[in-house]
């Protein structure tokens, strides 16, 4: 009986150690937690904006209602604001190329596209779109690795 109790005690201690993350290799640095949340939310919000701007399946184009347009602009503004809460240091921690690609391609591309839509400047929209396509290519190739590091 004492032997089973001792084994149980050690198993409980092992579970506590593993669940509290005492193995530092797999822990996410606490100092980047808020950055990670802002980064994740910015991508989610910008994706929602992108989805709003796409025609329904089977349609080539569509026109946004004023309500949809307002929601679209709000989502873009929110995504850009969230990006400002993400430190370059945290982006570098997640992936060596992430800082440049996130800031220059996703965020700057979104800003250019947004400015182009607001002003009717097709050239800015195209420039922004080109940057966002580069982001998408990078993200599709690296998001799993980034997610594994962000959420070990």
CSV table of C-alpha atoms in Angstrom, one decimal:
chain,number,residue,atom,x,y,z
A,1,UNK,CA,0.0,0.0,0.0
A,2,UNK,CA,2.8,2.4,0.9
A,3,UNK,CA,4.5,1.6,-2.4
A,4,UNK,CA,1.3,2.5,-4.4
A,5,UNK,CA,1.0,5.7,-2.4
A,6,UNK,CA,4.6,6.7,-3.1
A,7,UNK,CA,4.1,6.0,-6.9
A,8,UNK,CA,0.9,8.0,-6.8
A,9,UNK,CA,2.6,10.9,-5.0
A,10,UNK,CA,5.4,11.0,-7.6
A,11,UNK,CA,2.9,10.8,-10.5
A,12,UNK,CA,1.0,13.7,-9.0
A,13,UNK,CA,4.3,15.7,-8.6
A,14,UNK,CA,5.2,14.9,-12.3
A,15,UNK,CA,1.8,16.0,-13.6
A,16,UNK,CA,2.1,19.2,-11.6
A,17,UNK,CA,5.6,19.9,-13.0
A,18,UNK,CA,4.5,19.2,-16.5
A,19,UNK,CA,1.3,21.2,-16.3
A,20,UNK,CA,3.0,24.2,-14.9
A,21,UNK,CA,5.5,24.2,-17.7
A,22,UNK,CA,8.7,23.9,-15.6
A,23,UNK,CA,10.4,22.6,-18.8
A,24,UNK,CA,11.4,26.0,-20.1
A,25,UNK,CA,11.9,24.9,-23.7
A,26,UNK,CA,8.2,24.6,-24.5
A,27,UNK,CA,7.0,27.6,-22.5
A,28,UNK,CA,6.0,30.8,-24.3
A,29,UNK,CA,7.8,33.8,-22.8
A,30,UNK,CA,5.3,35.6,-20.6
A,31,UNK,CA,6.7,39.0,-21.7
A,32,UNK,CA,5.2,38.3,-25.2
A,33,UNK,CA,1.8,37.1,-24.1
A,34,UNK,CA,0.0,40.4,-24.8
A,35,UNK,CA,1.9,40.8,-28.1
A,36,UNK,CA,0.8,37.3,-29.1
A,37,UNK,CA,-2.8,38.0,-28.4
A,38,UNK,CA,-2.7,41.3,-30.4
A,39,UNK,CA,-0.9,39.6,-33.3
A,40,UNK,CA,-3.4,36.8,-33.4
A,41,UNK,CA,-6.4,39.1,-33.1
A,42,UNK,CA,-5.0,41.4,-35.8
A,43,UNK,CA,-4.7,38.6,-38.3
A,44,UNK,CA,-8.2,37.3,-37.4
A,45,UNK,CA,-9.8,40.8,-37.7
A,46,UNK,CA,-8.0,41.5,-41.0
A,47,UNK,CA,-9.1,38.1,-42.3
A,48,UNK,CA,-12.7,39.0,-41.4
A,49,UNK,CA,-12.4,42.3,-43.3
A,50,UNK,CA,-11.0,40.4,-46.3
A,51,UNK,CA,-13.9,37.9,-46.2
A,52,UNK,CA,-16.4,40.8,-46.2
A,53,UNK,CA,-14.8,42.3,-49.3
A,54,UNK,CA,-15.1,39.0,-51.3
A,55,UNK,CA,-18.0,38.2,-53.6
A,56,UNK,CA,-20.2,35.3,-52.7
A,57,UNK,CA,-19.4,31.9,-54.3
A,58,UNK,CA,-20.5,31.8,-57.9
A,59,UNK,CA,-20.4,35.6,-58.3
A,60,UNK,CA,-17.7,37.7,-60.0
A,61,UNK,CA,-18.4,40.9,-58.1
A,62,UNK,CA,-20.7,42.5,-55.7
A,63,UNK,CA,-21.4,45.9,-54.1
A,64,UNK,CA,-21.1,46.3,-50.4
A,65,UNK,CA,-24.0,47.9,-48.6
A,66,UNK,CA,-23.2,51.0,-46.5
A,67,UNK,CA,-23.4,48.8,-43.4
A,68,UNK,CA,-21.0,46.2,-44.8
A,69,UNK,CA,-18.6,49.0,-45.9
A,70,UNK,CA,-18.6,50.5,-42.4
A,71,UNK,CA,-18.0,47.1,-40.8
A,72,UNK,CA,-15.2,46.5,-43.4
A,73,UNK,CA,-13.5,49.9,-42.6
A,74,UNK,CA,-13.9,49.3,-38.8
A,75,UNK,CA,-12.3,45.9,-39.0
A,76,UNK,CA,-9.4,47.2,-41.0
A,77,UNK,CA,-8.8,50.1,-38.6
A,78,UNK,CA,-9.0,47.7,-35.7
A,79,UNK,CA,-6.5,45.3,-37.3
A,80,UNK,CA,-4.1,48.1,-37.9
A,81,UNK,CA,-4.4,49.4,-34.4
A,82,UNK,CA,-3.9,45.9,-32.9
A,83,UNK,CA,-0.7,45.6,-35.0
A,84,UNK,CA,0.7,48.6,-33.2
A,85,UNK,CA,0.5,46.6,-29.9
A,86,UNK,CA,2.8,43.9,-31.3
A,87,UNK,CA,6.5,44.4,-30.5
A,88,UNK,CA,9.1,43.7,-33.2
A,89,UNK,CA,10.9,41.7,-30.5
A,90,UNK,CA,8.0,39.3,-30.2
A,91,UNK,CA,7.7,38.9,-33.9
A,92,UNK,CA,11.4,38.1,-34.2
A,93,UNK,CA,10.9,35.5,-31.4
A,94,UNK,CA,8.1,33.8,-33.4
A,95,UNK,CA,10.0,33.7,-36.7
A,96,UNK,CA,13.1,35.4,-38.1
A,97,UNK,CA,11.2,36.9,-41.1
A,98,UNK,CA,7.9,37.6,-39.4
A,99,UNK,CA,8.7,41.2,-38.4
A,100,UNK,CA,9.4,42.4,-41.9
A,101,UNK,CA,6.7,40.4,-43.6
A,102,UNK,CA,4.0,41.2,-41.0
A,103,UNK,CA,4.8,44.9,-40.9
A,104,UNK,CA,5.7,45.6,-44.6
A,105,UNK,CA,3.4,43.2,-46.4
A,106,UNK,CA,0.3,42.5,-44.3
A,107,UNK,CA,0.0,45.8,-42.4
A,108,UNK,CA,1.5,48.2,-44.9
A,109,UNK,CA,-0.3,46.4,-47.7
A,110,UNK,CA,-3.6,46.6,-45.8
A,111,UNK,CA,-3.0,50.4,-45.1
A,112,UNK,CA,-2.3,51.1,-48.8
A,113,UNK,CA,-5.3,49.1,-50.0
A,114,UNK,CA,-7.5,50.8,-47.4
A,115,UNK,CA,-6.3,54.3,-48.4
A,116,UNK,CA,-6.8,53.4,-52.0
A,117,UNK,CA,-10.4,52.2,-51.4
A,118,UNK,CA,-11.2,55.3,-49.3
A,119,UNK,CA,-9.7,57.7,-51.9
A,120,UNK,CA,-10.7,55.7,-55.1
A,121,UNK,CA,-7.0,55.4,-55.9
A,122,UNK,CA,-6.7,52.1,-57.9
A,123,UNK,CA,-2.9,52.2,-58.0
A,124,UNK,CA,-2.7,52.3,-54.2
A,125,UNK,CA,-5.2,49.4,-54.0
A,126,UNK,CA,-3.1,47.4,-56.5
A,127,UNK,CA,0.1,48.1,-54.6
A,128,UNK,CA,-1.5,47.1,-51.3
A,129,UNK,CA,-2.9,44.0,-52.9
A,130,UNK,CA,0.5,43.0,-54.2
A,131,UNK,CA,2.0,43.3,-50.7
A,132,UNK,CA,-0.8,41.3,-49.2
A,133,UNK,CA,-0.4,38.5,-51.7
A,134,UNK,CA,3.3,38.2,-50.7
A,135,UNK,CA,2.1,38.0,-47.0
A,136,UNK,CA,-0.3,35.3,-47.9
A,137,UNK,CA,2.4,33.2,-49.6
A,138,UNK,CA,4.7,33.6,-46.6
A,139,UNK,CA,1.9,32.9,-44.1
A,140,UNK,CA,0.7,29.7,-46.0
A,141,UNK,CA,4.3,28.4,-45.8
A,142,UNK,CA,5.0,29.4,-42.2
A,143,UNK,CA,1.9,29.6,-40.2
A,144,UNK,CA,2.1,26.1,-38.7
A,145,UNK,CA,5.6,26.7,-37.4
A,146,UNK,CA,4.6,30.1,-36.0
A,147,UNK,CA,1.5,28.7,-34.4
A,148,UNK,CA,3.5,25.9,-32.7
A,149,UNK,CA,6.0,28.4,-31.3
A,150,UNK,CA,3.2,30.9,-30.2
A,151,UNK,CA,1.1,28.2,-28.6
A,152,UNK,CA,3.5,25.5,-27.4
